[in-house]
Every structure is written in C-alpha cells, then in structure tokens.
CSV table of C-alpha atoms and ligand atoms in Angstrom, one decimal:
chain,number,residue,atom,x,y,z
A,1,MET,CA,42.6,-6.3,48.5
A,2,LEU,CA,44.0,-5.1,45.2
A,3,ASN,CA,41.6,-3.2,43.1
A,4,PHE,CA,41.4,-5.5,40.0
A,5,LYS,CA,38.9,-3.2,38.4
A,6,GLU,CA,41.4,-0.3,38.2
A,7,LEU,CA,44.8,-2.0,37.9
A,8,ASN,CA,46.2,-3.6,34.8
A,9,ILE,CA,48.1,-6.9,34.7
A,10,PRO,CA,51.6,-5.5,34.9
A,11,GLN,CA,50.6,-3.4,37.9
A,12,ILE,CA,48.9,-6.4,39.6
A,13,LYS,CA,51.9,-8.5,38.9
A,14,GLU,CA,54.2,-6.0,40.5
A,15,SER,CA,52.0,-5.6,43.6
A,16,ILE,CA,51.7,-9.3,44.1
A,17,LEU,CA,55.5,-9.7,43.7
A,18,ASN,CA,56.2,-7.0,46.2
A,19,TYR,CA,53.8,-8.7,48.7
A,20,GLY,CA,55.1,-12.2,48.1
A,21,LEU,CA,53.1,-14.9,46.3
A,22,GLU,CA,52.4,-17.1,49.2
A,23,LYS,CA,51.4,-14.3,51.6
A,24,PHE,CA,49.2,-12.8,48.9
A,25,TYR,CA,47.3,-15.9,48.1
A,26,ASN,CA,46.6,-16.8,51.8
A,27,GLU,CA,45.0,-13.4,52.3
A,28,TYR,CA,43.4,-13.4,48.9
A,29,PHE,CA,41.5,-16.6,49.5
A,30,GLN,CA,40.1,-15.4,52.8
A,31,TRP,CA,38.9,-12.2,51.1
A,32,LEU,CA,37.6,-14.0,47.9
A,33,ARG,CA,35.4,-16.5,49.8
A,34,GLU,CA,33.8,-13.6,51.6
A,35,ALA,CA,33.5,-11.4,48.5
A,36,ASP,CA,31.9,-14.1,46.4
A,37,LYS,CA,29.1,-14.9,49.0
A,38,ASN,CA,26.7,-12.4,47.3
A,39,LEU,CA,27.8,-12.9,43.7
A,40,LYS,CA,28.1,-16.7,43.8
A,41,SER,CA,30.2,-16.5,40.7
A,42,PHE,CA,32.4,-19.4,41.6
A,43,LEU,CA,31.2,-23.0,41.8
A,44,PHE,CA,34.3,-23.9,43.7
A,45,PHE,CA,37.8,-22.7,44.5
A,46,THR,CA,41.0,-24.6,43.6
A,47,GLU,CA,43.1,-23.8,46.6
A,48,SER,CA,45.3,-26.9,46.6
A,49,LEU,CA,46.1,-26.4,42.9
A,50,VAL,CA,47.0,-22.8,43.7
A,51,GLN,CA,49.6,-24.0,46.3
A,52,LYS,CA,51.1,-26.4,43.6
A,53,LEU,CA,51.2,-23.7,41.0
A,54,ILE,CA,52.9,-21.2,43.3
A,55,GLN,CA,55.5,-23.8,44.3
A,56,ASN,CA,56.2,-24.6,40.6
A,57,LEU,CA,56.9,-21.0,39.8
A,58,LYS,CA,60.7,-20.3,39.9
A,59,LYS,CA,62.5,-17.0,40.4
A,60,GLU,CA,63.6,-17.1,36.8
A,61,ASP,CA,59.9,-17.3,35.7
A,62,ILE,CA,59.3,-13.7,36.8
A,63,ASN,CA,59.2,-12.4,33.3
A,64,LEU,CA,56.3,-14.7,32.3
A,65,PRO,CA,53.4,-12.5,31.2
A,66,LEU,CA,50.9,-13.8,33.8
A,67,TYR,CA,53.4,-14.6,36.6
A,68,GLY,CA,51.3,-14.9,39.8
A,69,ILE,CA,48.1,-13.5,38.2
A,70,PRO,CA,44.8,-15.0,39.5
A,71,ILE,CA,42.4,-16.2,36.8
A,72,ALA,CA,39.0,-17.9,36.9
A,73,ILE,CA,38.0,-20.6,34.5
A,74,LYS,CA,34.4,-21.4,33.3
A,75,ASP,CA,33.5,-24.8,34.6
A,76,ASN,CA,33.2,-26.4,31.2
A,77,ILE,CA,37.0,-26.2,30.6
A,78,LEU,CA,39.0,-29.0,32.0
A,79,VAL,CA,41.6,-28.4,34.7
A,80,LYS,CA,43.4,-31.7,35.6
A,81,GLY,CA,42.6,-33.2,38.9
A,82,GLU,CA,39.7,-30.8,39.6
A,83,ARG,CA,36.0,-31.3,39.2
A,84,CYS,CA,34.4,-30.2,36.0
A,85,THR,CA,30.6,-30.1,36.2
A,86,ALA,CA,29.6,-28.1,33.2
A,87,GLY,CA,26.9,-26.7,35.5
A,88,SER,CA,25.2,-30.1,35.4
A,89,LYS,CA,24.3,-32.7,38.1
A,90,ILE,CA,25.2,-35.5,35.7
A,91,LEU,CA,28.9,-34.4,36.0
A,92,GLU,CA,28.8,-33.6,39.7
A,93,ASN,CA,31.6,-35.9,40.6
A,94,TYR,CA,33.5,-35.9,37.4
A,95,ILE,CA,37.2,-35.2,37.8
A,96,ALA,CA,39.1,-33.9,34.8
A,97,PRO,CA,41.8,-36.4,33.7
A,98,TYR,CA,43.8,-33.8,31.7
A,99,ASN,CA,44.2,-30.1,31.2
A,100,ALA,CA,42.5,-28.3,28.3
A,101,THR,CA,45.1,-26.8,26.0
A,102,VAL,CA,44.2,-23.3,27.1
A,103,VAL,CA,44.8,-24.3,30.7
A,104,ASP,CA,48.2,-25.7,29.8
A,105,LYS,CA,49.0,-22.4,28.1
A,106,LEU,CA,47.9,-20.3,31.1
A,107,ILE,CA,50.0,-22.4,33.5
A,108,LYS,CA,53.0,-22.0,31.2
A,109,ALA,CA,52.4,-18.3,31.2
A,110,GLY,CA,52.6,-18.2,35.0
A,111,ALA,CA,48.9,-17.8,35.7
A,112,ILE,CA,47.3,-19.0,38.9
A,113,ILE,CA,44.0,-20.8,38.4
A,114,VAL,CA,41.9,-19.9,41.5
A,115,GLY,CA,38.6,-21.5,40.8
A,116,LYS,CA,35.9,-22.7,38.4
A,117,THR,CA,33.0,-20.4,37.6
A,118,ASN,CA,29.2,-21.0,37.4
A,119,LEU,CA,27.5,-21.4,34.0
A,120,ASP,CA,24.2,-22.5,32.5
A,121,GLU,CA,24.1,-26.3,32.2
A,122,PHE,CA,26.4,-27.4,29.4
A,123,ALA,CA,26.6,-23.6,28.4
A,124,MET,CA,23.0,-23.6,27.3
A,125,GLY,CA,21.3,-20.4,28.4
A,126,SER,CA,21.6,-16.6,28.6
A,127,SER,CA,21.3,-15.9,32.3
A,128,THR,CA,23.2,-18.6,34.2
A,129,GLU,CA,19.9,-19.6,35.7
A,130,ASN,CA,20.1,-23.0,34.0
A,131,SER,CA,23.0,-23.9,36.3
A,132,ALA,CA,22.0,-27.0,38.4
A,133,TYR,CA,23.9,-25.5,41.4
A,134,GLN,CA,23.4,-21.9,42.2
A,135,LEU,CA,22.2,-18.5,41.0
A,136,THR,CA,24.9,-16.0,40.2
A,137,THR,CA,23.9,-12.4,40.5
A,138,ASN,CA,24.9,-9.3,38.5
A,139,PRO,CA,27.7,-7.3,40.2
A,140,TYR,CA,25.7,-4.1,39.5
A,141,ASP,CA,22.4,-5.2,40.8
A,142,LYS,CA,21.9,-8.3,42.9
A,143,GLY,CA,18.3,-8.7,41.7
A,144,ARG,CA,19.4,-9.1,38.1
A,145,VAL,CA,21.2,-11.9,36.1
A,146,PRO,CA,24.8,-11.6,35.1
A,147,GLY,CA,23.9,-12.9,31.6
A,148,GLY,CA,25.0,-16.3,30.3
A,149,SER,CA,26.2,-18.8,29.8
A,150,SER,CA,29.6,-17.6,31.1
A,151,GLY,CA,27.8,-15.6,33.8
A,152,GLY,CA,30.2,-16.8,36.6
A,153,SER,CA,33.3,-15.8,34.6
A,154,ALA,CA,31.7,-12.4,33.8
A,155,ALA,CA,30.5,-11.6,37.3
A,156,ALA,CA,33.9,-12.6,38.8
A,157,VAL,CA,35.7,-10.1,36.6
A,158,GLY,CA,33.0,-7.4,36.7
A,159,GLY,CA,32.7,-7.8,40.5
A,160,GLY,CA,36.5,-7.3,40.8
A,161,LEU,CA,37.2,-10.7,42.3
A,162,VAL,CA,39.7,-11.6,39.6
A,163,PRO,CA,41.3,-9.6,36.8
A,164,LEU,CA,40.9,-12.2,34.1
A,165,SER,CA,38.7,-15.2,33.2
A,166,LEU,CA,38.0,-17.6,30.4
A,167,GLY,CA,34.5,-18.2,29.0
A,168,SER,CA,33.1,-20.1,26.0
A,169,ASP,CA,30.9,-18.7,23.3
A,170,THR,CA,28.6,-20.8,21.1
A,171,GLY,CA,25.9,-18.2,20.4
A,172,GLY,CA,26.9,-15.2,22.6
A,173,SER,CA,28.0,-16.7,25.9
A,174,ILE,CA,31.1,-14.5,26.3
A,175,ARG,CA,29.8,-11.3,24.8
A,176,GLN,CA,26.3,-11.1,26.3
A,177,PRO,CA,27.5,-11.7,29.9
A,178,ALA,CA,30.4,-9.3,29.4
A,179,SER,CA,27.9,-6.7,28.3
A,180,PHE,CA,25.7,-7.3,31.4
A,181,CYS,CA,28.6,-7.2,33.7
A,182,GLY,CA,30.4,-4.1,32.2
A,183,ILE,CA,33.6,-5.9,31.0
A,184,TYR,CA,35.4,-6.8,27.8
A,185,GLY,CA,34.8,-10.2,26.2
A,186,LEU,CA,36.1,-11.6,22.9
A,187,LYS,CA,34.6,-14.4,20.8
A,188,PRO,CA,37.6,-15.2,18.6
A,189,THR,CA,37.5,-16.4,15.0
A,190,TYR,CA,36.4,-20.1,14.9
A,191,GLY,CA,39.5,-22.2,15.2
A,192,VAL,CA,41.9,-19.6,16.5
A,193,VAL,CA,41.7,-21.0,20.1
A,194,SER,CA,41.9,-24.7,20.7
A,195,ARG,CA,38.7,-26.4,21.9
A,196,TYR,CA,40.7,-29.4,23.3
A,197,GLY,CA,39.4,-29.9,26.8
A,198,LEU,CA,36.3,-27.8,26.4
A,199,ILE,CA,33.1,-29.8,27.2
A,200,ALA,CA,31.4,-29.7,23.8
A,201,MET,CA,28.0,-28.0,23.4
A,202,ALA,CA,27.8,-27.5,19.6
A,203,SER,CA,31.2,-28.1,18.2
A,204,SER,CA,30.9,-26.2,14.9
A,205,LEU,CA,30.0,-23.0,16.9
A,206,ASP,CA,31.9,-23.3,20.2
A,207,GLN,CA,34.9,-21.1,20.9
A,208,ILE,CA,36.9,-20.3,24.1
A,209,GLY,CA,37.7,-16.7,24.7
A,210,PRO,CA,39.1,-14.1,27.1
A,211,MET,CA,37.3,-11.8,29.5
A,212,ALA,CA,38.9,-8.8,31.3
A,213,ASN,CA,38.3,-5.4,32.8
A,214,ASN,CA,40.4,-3.6,30.2
A,215,LEU,CA,41.3,-4.0,26.6
A,216,ASN,CA,45.1,-4.5,27.0
A,217,ASP,CA,44.6,-7.3,29.5
A,218,LEU,CA,42.1,-8.9,27.2
A,219,ILE,CA,44.6,-8.7,24.3
A,220,LEU,CA,47.3,-10.2,26.5
A,221,LEU,CA,45.1,-13.1,27.5
A,222,PHE,CA,44.1,-13.7,23.8
A,223,GLU,CA,47.7,-13.8,22.7
A,224,ILE,CA,48.5,-16.5,25.3
A,225,ILE,CA,45.6,-18.8,24.4
A,226,LYS,CA,45.5,-18.5,20.6
A,227,GLY,CA,47.3,-20.8,18.2
A,228,LYS,CA,47.1,-24.2,16.4
A,229,ASP,CA,46.9,-27.2,18.5
A,230,ASN,CA,47.4,-30.7,17.1
A,231,LYS,CA,44.8,-32.0,19.6
A,232,ASP,CA,42.1,-30.0,17.9
A,233,SER,CA,41.9,-30.6,14.2
A,234,THR,CA,39.7,-27.5,13.7
A,235,SER,CA,42.3,-25.2,15.2
A,236,VAL,CA,44.5,-22.9,13.0
A,237,ASN,CA,47.6,-20.8,13.4
A,238,PHE,CA,46.8,-17.1,13.6
A,239,PRO,CA,48.1,-15.6,10.3
A,240,LYS,CA,51.2,-13.4,10.9
A,241,GLU,CA,50.1,-10.8,8.4
A,242,LYS,CA,46.9,-10.2,10.4
A,243,LEU,CA,48.8,-9.1,13.5
A,244,LYS,CA,49.4,-5.6,12.1
A,245,PRO,CA,46.1,-4.4,10.6
A,246,LEU,CA,45.6,-1.4,8.4
A,247,THR,CA,43.6,1.3,10.2
A,248,THR,CA,39.9,1.1,10.0
A,249,GLN,CA,38.2,3.7,7.8
A,250,LYS,CA,34.7,2.5,7.1
A,251,ILE,CA,32.3,1.2,9.7
A,252,GLY,CA,29.1,-0.7,8.7
A,253,LEU,CA,25.9,-0.5,10.7
A,254,PRO,CA,23.5,-3.3,9.8
A,255,LYS,CA,20.1,-1.8,9.6
A,256,GLU,CA,18.5,-5.1,10.7
A,257,PHE,CA,20.3,-4.7,14.1
A,258,PHE,CA,19.2,-1.2,14.8
A,259,ASP,CA,15.6,-1.1,13.4
A,260,GLU,CA,13.9,-2.5,16.4
A,261,LEU,CA,16.5,-1.9,19.1
A,262,ASP,CA,15.6,-0.3,22.5
A,263,SER,CA,15.9,3.4,21.9
A,264,GLN,CA,18.1,4.1,24.9
A,265,ILE,CA,20.6,1.5,23.9
A,266,LYS,CA,20.5,2.7,20.3
A,267,ASN,CA,21.2,6.3,21.3
A,268,LEU,CA,24.1,5.4,23.4
A,269,ILE,CA,25.7,3.4,20.6
A,270,ARG,CA,25.1,6.2,18.1
A,271,GLU,CA,26.7,8.7,20.4
A,272,LYS,CA,29.9,6.5,20.6
A,273,ILE,CA,30.0,6.0,16.9
A,274,LYS,CA,29.7,9.8,16.2
A,275,LYS,CA,32.7,10.4,18.3
A,276,LEU,CA,34.8,8.0,16.2
A,277,LYS,CA,34.8,10.5,13.3
A,278,LEU,CA,35.0,7.6,10.8
A,279,GLU,CA,33.0,7.0,7.7
A,280,ILE,CA,29.8,5.3,8.6
A,281,LYS,CA,27.7,3.2,6.1
A,282,GLU,CA,24.4,1.6,6.7
A,283,ILE,CA,24.5,-2.0,5.5
A,284,SER,CA,22.0,-4.8,5.1
A,285,LEU,CA,22.5,-8.4,6.1
A,286,LYS,CA,19.5,-9.9,4.3
A,287,HIS,CA,19.4,-13.4,5.9
A,288,ILE,CA,20.2,-12.2,9.4
A,289,LYS,CA,16.6,-12.3,10.4
A,290,TYR,CA,16.7,-16.1,10.1
A,291,SER,CA,19.8,-16.5,12.4
A,292,LEU,CA,17.8,-17.5,15.5
A,293,HIS,CA,15.9,-20.1,13.5
A,294,CYS,CA,19.0,-21.4,11.9
A,295,TYR,CA,20.9,-21.6,15.3
A,296,TYR,CA,18.0,-23.3,17.0
A,297,LEU,CA,18.1,-26.1,14.4
A,298,LEU,CA,21.8,-26.6,14.0
A,299,MET,CA,22.8,-26.1,17.7
A,300,PRO,CA,20.3,-28.7,19.2
A,301,ALA,CA,21.3,-31.2,16.4
A,302,GLU,CA,24.9,-30.9,17.6
A,303,VAL,CA,23.9,-30.9,21.2
A,304,SER,CA,21.9,-34.0,20.9
A,305,SER,CA,24.8,-35.9,19.4
A,306,ASN,CA,27.5,-34.4,21.7
A,307,LEU,CA,25.5,-35.1,24.9
A,308,ALA,CA,24.7,-38.7,24.0
A,309,ARG,CA,27.9,-39.6,25.8
A,310,TYR,CA,26.4,-38.8,29.2
A,311,ASP,CA,24.8,-42.2,29.5
A,312,GLY,CA,25.5,-43.1,33.1
A,313,ILE,CA,28.0,-45.6,31.9
A,314,ARG,CA,31.1,-43.8,30.8
A,315,TYR,CA,30.9,-40.5,32.6
A,316,GLY,CA,29.6,-39.0,35.8
A,317,LYS,CA,26.7,-40.1,37.9
A,318,ARG,CA,24.6,-43.3,37.4
A,319,ILE,CA,21.3,-44.5,38.7
A,320,LYS,CA,21.8,-48.2,39.4
A,321,ASN,CA,19.5,-50.7,37.7
A,322,ASP,CA,19.8,-54.3,36.4
A,323,ASN,CA,18.6,-53.2,33.0
A,324,PHE,CA,21.0,-51.3,30.7
A,325,TRP,CA,18.3,-49.2,29.1
A,326,GLN,CA,16.9,-48.3,32.4
A,327,ILE,CA,20.3,-47.0,33.6
A,328,TYR,CA,20.5,-44.8,30.5
A,329,LYS,CA,16.9,-43.5,30.8
A,330,LEU,CA,16.8,-43.0,34.5
A,331,THR,CA,20.2,-41.3,34.8
A,332,ARG,CA,19.5,-38.8,32.1
A,333,GLN,CA,16.0,-38.2,33.3
A,334,LYS,CA,17.2,-37.5,36.9
A,335,PHE,CA,20.5,-35.7,36.3
A,336,LEU,CA,19.8,-33.5,33.2
A,337,GLY,CA,17.9,-30.2,33.5
A,338,GLU,CA,14.8,-29.1,31.7
A,339,GLU,CA,16.5,-26.9,29.1
A,340,THR,CA,19.1,-29.5,28.3
A,341,LYS,CA,16.4,-32.2,27.8
A,342,ARG,CA,14.4,-29.8,25.6
A,343,ARG,CA,17.4,-29.3,23.3
A,344,ILE,CA,18.3,-33.0,23.1
A,345,ILE,CA,14.7,-33.9,22.2
A,346,ILE,CA,14.5,-31.1,19.5
A,347,GLY,CA,18.0,-32.1,18.1
A,348,THR,CA,17.1,-35.8,18.0
A,349,PHE,CA,13.9,-34.9,16.1
A,350,ILE,CA,15.7,-32.7,13.6
A,351,LEU,CA,18.3,-35.4,12.8
A,352,SER,CA,15.8,-38.2,12.5
A,353,HIS,CA,14.9,-39.9,9.2
A,354,GLY,CA,12.7,-37.8,7.0
A,355,TYR,CA,13.3,-34.5,8.9
A,356,TYR,CA,17.1,-34.2,8.3
A,357,GLU,CA,16.6,-32.8,4.8
A,358,ALA,CA,13.7,-30.6,5.8
A,359,TYR,CA,15.4,-29.0,8.8
A,360,TYR,CA,19.1,-29.8,9.2
A,361,LEU,CA,20.1,-29.4,5.6
A,362,LYS,CA,18.0,-26.3,5.1
A,363,ALA,CA,19.5,-24.7,8.2
A,364,GLN,CA,23.0,-25.5,6.8
A,365,LYS,CA,22.1,-23.7,3.6
A,366,LEU,CA,20.9,-20.7,5.6
A,367,ARG,CA,24.1,-20.7,7.6
A,368,LYS,CA,26.1,-20.4,4.4
A,369,ALA,CA,23.8,-17.5,3.2
A,370,ILE,CA,24.4,-15.7,6.5
A,371,TYR,CA,28.2,-16.1,6.1
A,372,GLU,CA,27.9,-14.8,2.5
A,373,ASP,CA,25.9,-11.7,3.7
A,374,PHE,CA,28.8,-10.9,6.0
A,375,GLN,CA,31.4,-11.4,3.3
A,376,ARG,CA,29.5,-9.1,1.0
A,377,ALA,CA,29.4,-6.5,3.8
A,378,PHE,CA,33.1,-6.7,4.4
A,379,LYS,CA,33.7,-5.8,0.8
A,380,GLU,CA,32.1,-2.5,1.5
A,381,VAL,CA,33.2,-1.8,5.1
A,382,ASP,CA,36.2,-2.7,7.4
A,383,LEU,CA,34.3,-3.5,10.5
A,384,ILE,CA,30.7,-3.8,11.7
A,385,ILE,CA,29.3,-2.2,14.9
A,386,ALA,CA,26.3,-3.7,16.5
A,387,PRO,CA,24.6,-3.9,19.9
A,388,THR,CA,25.5,-6.9,22.0
A,389,SER,CA,22.2,-7.4,23.8
A,390,PRO,CA,18.7,-6.2,22.8
A,391,THR,CA,17.9,-5.4,26.5
A,392,LEU,CA,19.4,-4.2,29.7
A,393,PRO,CA,20.5,-6.9,32.2
A,394,PHE,CA,17.1,-8.5,33.1
A,395,LYS,CA,15.7,-9.5,36.5
A,396,ILE,CA,16.3,-12.9,38.0
A,397,GLY,CA,13.3,-15.1,37.0
A,398,GLU,CA,12.1,-12.7,34.4
A,399,LYS,CA,12.6,-15.0,31.4
A,400,THR,CA,12.8,-18.4,33.0
A,401,SER,CA,9.3,-19.5,32.2
A,402,ASP,CA,9.5,-18.5,28.5
A,403,PRO,CA,12.3,-20.1,26.6
A,404,LEU,CA,11.6,-18.1,23.5
A,405,GLN,CA,12.1,-14.8,25.3
A,406,MET,CA,15.4,-16.1,26.7
A,407,TYR,CA,16.5,-17.2,23.2
A,408,LEU,CA,15.9,-13.7,21.9
A,409,SER,CA,18.7,-12.4,24.2
A,410,ASP,CA,21.2,-13.7,21.7
A,411,ILE,CA,19.7,-12.2,18.6
A,412,PHE,CA,22.7,-10.0,17.9
A,413,THR,CA,25.4,-12.4,18.9
A,414,ILE,CA,24.3,-15.6,17.2
A,415,PRO,CA,25.0,-14.6,13.6
A,416,VAL,CA,28.7,-14.1,14.4
A,417,ASN,CA,29.0,-17.7,15.6
A,418,LEU,CA,27.1,-19.0,12.5
A,419,ALA,CA,29.6,-17.2,10.3
A,420,GLY,CA,32.7,-18.1,12.4
A,421,LEU,CA,33.7,-14.5,12.8
A,422,PRO,CA,35.4,-12.7,15.7
A,423,ALA,CA,33.5,-10.1,17.8
A,424,LEU,CA,34.4,-8.1,20.9
A,425,ASN,CA,32.0,-6.7,23.5
A,426,ILE,CA,33.2,-3.3,24.9
A,427,PRO,CA,31.5,-1.5,27.7
A,428,ILE,CA,30.2,1.8,26.6
A,429,GLY,CA,28.3,3.2,29.5
A,430,PHE,CA,25.3,2.8,31.8
A,431,ILE,CA,21.5,3.1,31.5
A,432,ASP,CA,19.7,3.2,34.9
A,433,HIS,CA,23.0,2.3,36.6
A,434,LEU,CA,23.2,-0.9,34.5
A,435,PRO,CA,26.1,-1.5,32.2
A,436,ILE,CA,25.6,-1.5,28.4
A,437,GLY,CA,27.9,-3.1,25.8
A,438,MET,CA,28.6,-2.7,22.1
A,439,GLN,CA,29.9,-5.3,19.7
A,440,ILE,CA,32.6,-4.8,17.2
A,441,ILE,CA,32.4,-7.6,14.5
A,442,GLY,CA,35.3,-8.3,12.1
A,443,ASN,CA,35.9,-10.6,9.2
A,444,VAL,CA,37.8,-13.9,9.8
A,445,PHE,CA,41.2,-13.2,11.6
A,446,ASP,CA,40.4,-9.5,12.0
A,447,GLU,CA,40.9,-9.6,15.8
A,448,TYR,CA,43.6,-6.9,15.7
A,449,LYS,CA,41.5,-4.7,13.5
A,450,ILE,CA,38.8,-5.0,16.1
A,451,PHE,CA,41.3,-4.1,18.9
A,452,GLU,CA,42.4,-1.0,17.0
A,453,LEU,CA,38.9,0.3,16.7
A,454,ALA,CA,38.2,-0.6,20.3
A,455,LYS,CA,41.2,1.5,21.3
A,456,LEU,CA,40.0,4.4,19.2
A,457,THR,CA,36.5,4.1,20.8
A,458,ILE,CA,38.0,4.2,24.3
A,459,SER,CA,40.3,7.1,23.5
A,460,SER,CA,37.6,9.2,21.8
A,461,GLN,CA,35.1,8.9,24.8
B,501,LIG,N1,22.5,-18.3,25.0
B,501,LIG,C1,22.7,-19.1,23.8
B,501,LIG,C2,22.1,-20.5,24.0
B,501,LIG,O1,21.4,-20.6,24.9
B,501,LIG,C3,24.2,-19.2,23.6
B,501,LIG,C4,24.9,-20.1,24.6
B,501,LIG,C5,26.4,-20.1,24.4
B,501,LIG,O2,27.0,-19.3,23.7
B,501,LIG,N2,27.0,-21.1,25.0
B,501,LIG,O3,22.4,-21.4,23.3
C-alpha cells in the first residue's frame, strides 16, 4: 500500500491516478480493514459512498486539489446518508440527513471520504476512552491512548491509514491527539471554518480543523475547508490581507506554561526554539491559571443546553414507555455515558436560578480576561510557543477513574479556545519512543503566520 506517512498529497494523487481509481480503492479497502484491526481508529467505513464518489469524478476533474485522495472524518461531522454516532449509543442508528459544509467542500475538491473515526462521546474527553463503542490505540504503542477527543482521526493519520482527516477542537481535541500520534493538527480561529453539520458540544468553543502527516498537506486541507458559510452565522471570511503574513521576529514563551512542565518535554521544546534563532521573550498570561476552571463552567453549561435535544423523541434511540417523562428519563439514563451525564448535570446546575450569576457570569468575565491577556501579549510578540500536552501519551485506563486528572490533559490547549485563537500542533520528536508535540499559538486570523514559523521550525531541525 502507498506510504501515506512519507508521501505528500500531489504524490499520492499521482500514484492513485496511475493505478486507476477503482482498482486502487478495491485493494485499499481490503488493506485498510486489516490495518485498522489493531488501531480501531474507524467506527465504520463508507464503502458504498466511496463507489458513488469515484463514479462522480470526471476526467476533467483531475486538477481538483484532492482528486481521489482518501480522507477520514470524525464521527461528529455529518456525511449525508451515513450514520453519525458522535461516539454515543443514543445516536447509534442516526443517519445524517445532509452534509456538513466542510464535507460538501471536500467532495467538491475531489476527496474520497473513506470512513468515520472514533471519538469520545460527543467529543468530551482526552483519550477517546469515553467512546461508547471501542478503544482506539496509539499507533506508537498499543498500550497507550491516542489522545482525544479526535483520537480516531489522529490515529488513522498517525498510523498511516489515511493521509488526511478532519477533527473538531473545543478544548484541545485536535491538537492533543495530534501531539500523541505524532502528526500536525490545527485548531483554526473561531469562525474561520463553518460548524454547520458538526454535532454541537459547546458552540462558542467548537471548531473543525485539519489533521495531516505534513505541514503542506495540512495547509492544503485548511484552504479547502475555510470560509464564510451562510448556514453558520458565526462563520467569517478569512481576511485576504492575512494570507501573506510578515515574517515572525519575536516569540513569546508564557512562563505559566513552562514553570511546572515535565522537564523532558521542556528541554525538547527549548532545544527547538534555540535553533530558530529568533528573538525570544518570556511573557506572562496572568489569568491563564484559571482557564481550566473557566472552561469547566462555560463548557458544561453549553453542553447541557446543546444535548437537551437528545430526548428520545426527536433523534436517535428511544426507550418505549406510555409516560412522556419516562421516555425522556429512561432514554437518557440508558444511552448516555457517565462523563456526558456528569457534564449535563454540572451544566444544568450552573445555569439554574441563583447560580447563573455566581458561576456562569463570573466565568464569562474570566474568559474575557484571558482573551485580554493574549491581546496584551500579542502587542509584545508575534507568536507564542507552548507545549501541547503536559504529559507523554498515557496508558489506557490510567486516568479513567479520575476525571480531574483527565481534565488536566488540556491545560495548555483550553486557553486558546477560550480566546478564539488559532493554534497548530507540530511534532518535534520523541521521548521514550513516544511522539511529542509543540503548539504555535497566533492572534486571531494569524494562521499563515503560524504556518511560516512552523516551516522555519521544520527547516531548522
Ligand atoms: N478534552 C477536553 C474535554 O474533555 C476537550 C474536548 C474537545 O476539544 N472536544 O472537554
């Protein structure tokens, strides 16, 4: 099979074309089923859709940027006519009635959607262990997690099963699994990619983003999915003047991120930074230490309201009963997982009378303070470099019994979502044969600045 880890999209396209699309996909699926038996990165494959997509591609489409390229989609993004489970039993039989905007864009660009990938239930988790269906393993160590919640999408790319995938990131779910699986993953500026057709977790934080084995492929995928969409009123057009950034001169290192970091990870990042030969400035983000508190108030509040629609009446599975309230209660009790219920309960509490002001409003103020910390920092520096994860990819089961330990996995990624900023995970090496990532964080719409610095990081290694 083609080596998706080493080849780039133009090379893959050429090889598939030479081989012939139909012949390639017949052999590819036989191989893919076998290759995913250990990883379990896919919840299911979309073989009949693949046949349709191949047939719809015409000879004159050959110049489309993703002509014939296989791509995996996180199973909280709708693909018309296919199941979309969001990793939950409550949506086990749910068939998507329409395409997410990003999926329409991919198909238009010639991509072939080969399957839907595993995730934590409703994208809530950091290890993909909250999936109601299966455990996905890390491509570098089958005793360890791939990260989460886009663990399936990260493992599929990191394990060389597909060259590209889409994930979603509410508090780190693209960047942390990308770091654990040794790949590139971008959380775009809030609003740059349409959320239409993404099963909502916390709408003010959710963003869809690209995952790939190399930077150029990631940029290509980002360019295809970005842009304003009338079906998502929070989406925006990417400003043209931001496509050609000025070169980065000054990098900020937030001291709060490095103070208590694992020393092996710290050293590896410092080594990379040194080689950049740019001006480095230590910065301080004063409110950053409250990010996790702020996130675990605002996110569950939004989750509790977004997930109210899974009532056994309108969507998905239902426990039959003569009493309406019993249908609602029993269906949610049986088909939602522990972590999901925990967040719904916390969120409902936070939004309830008398607590709204004490918790929700206070957290909103904190969110603004965190945003302002970043804005102050970007007056002094062009970009910020930070670790992606505080730890190496951890063992399966290691953190499942302690939600707080699990929540700490996202301590470096969550502030970026709270402030609506773009951030990229880039793989920077290995510790004990496990991949390590580093985050480049930019101001709003500074994706191309981030890409420039990422290129410099790669070329100076
Ligand atoms: N791990 C974080 C959480 O559990 C972030 C999830 C995400 O980004 N979807 O909420």
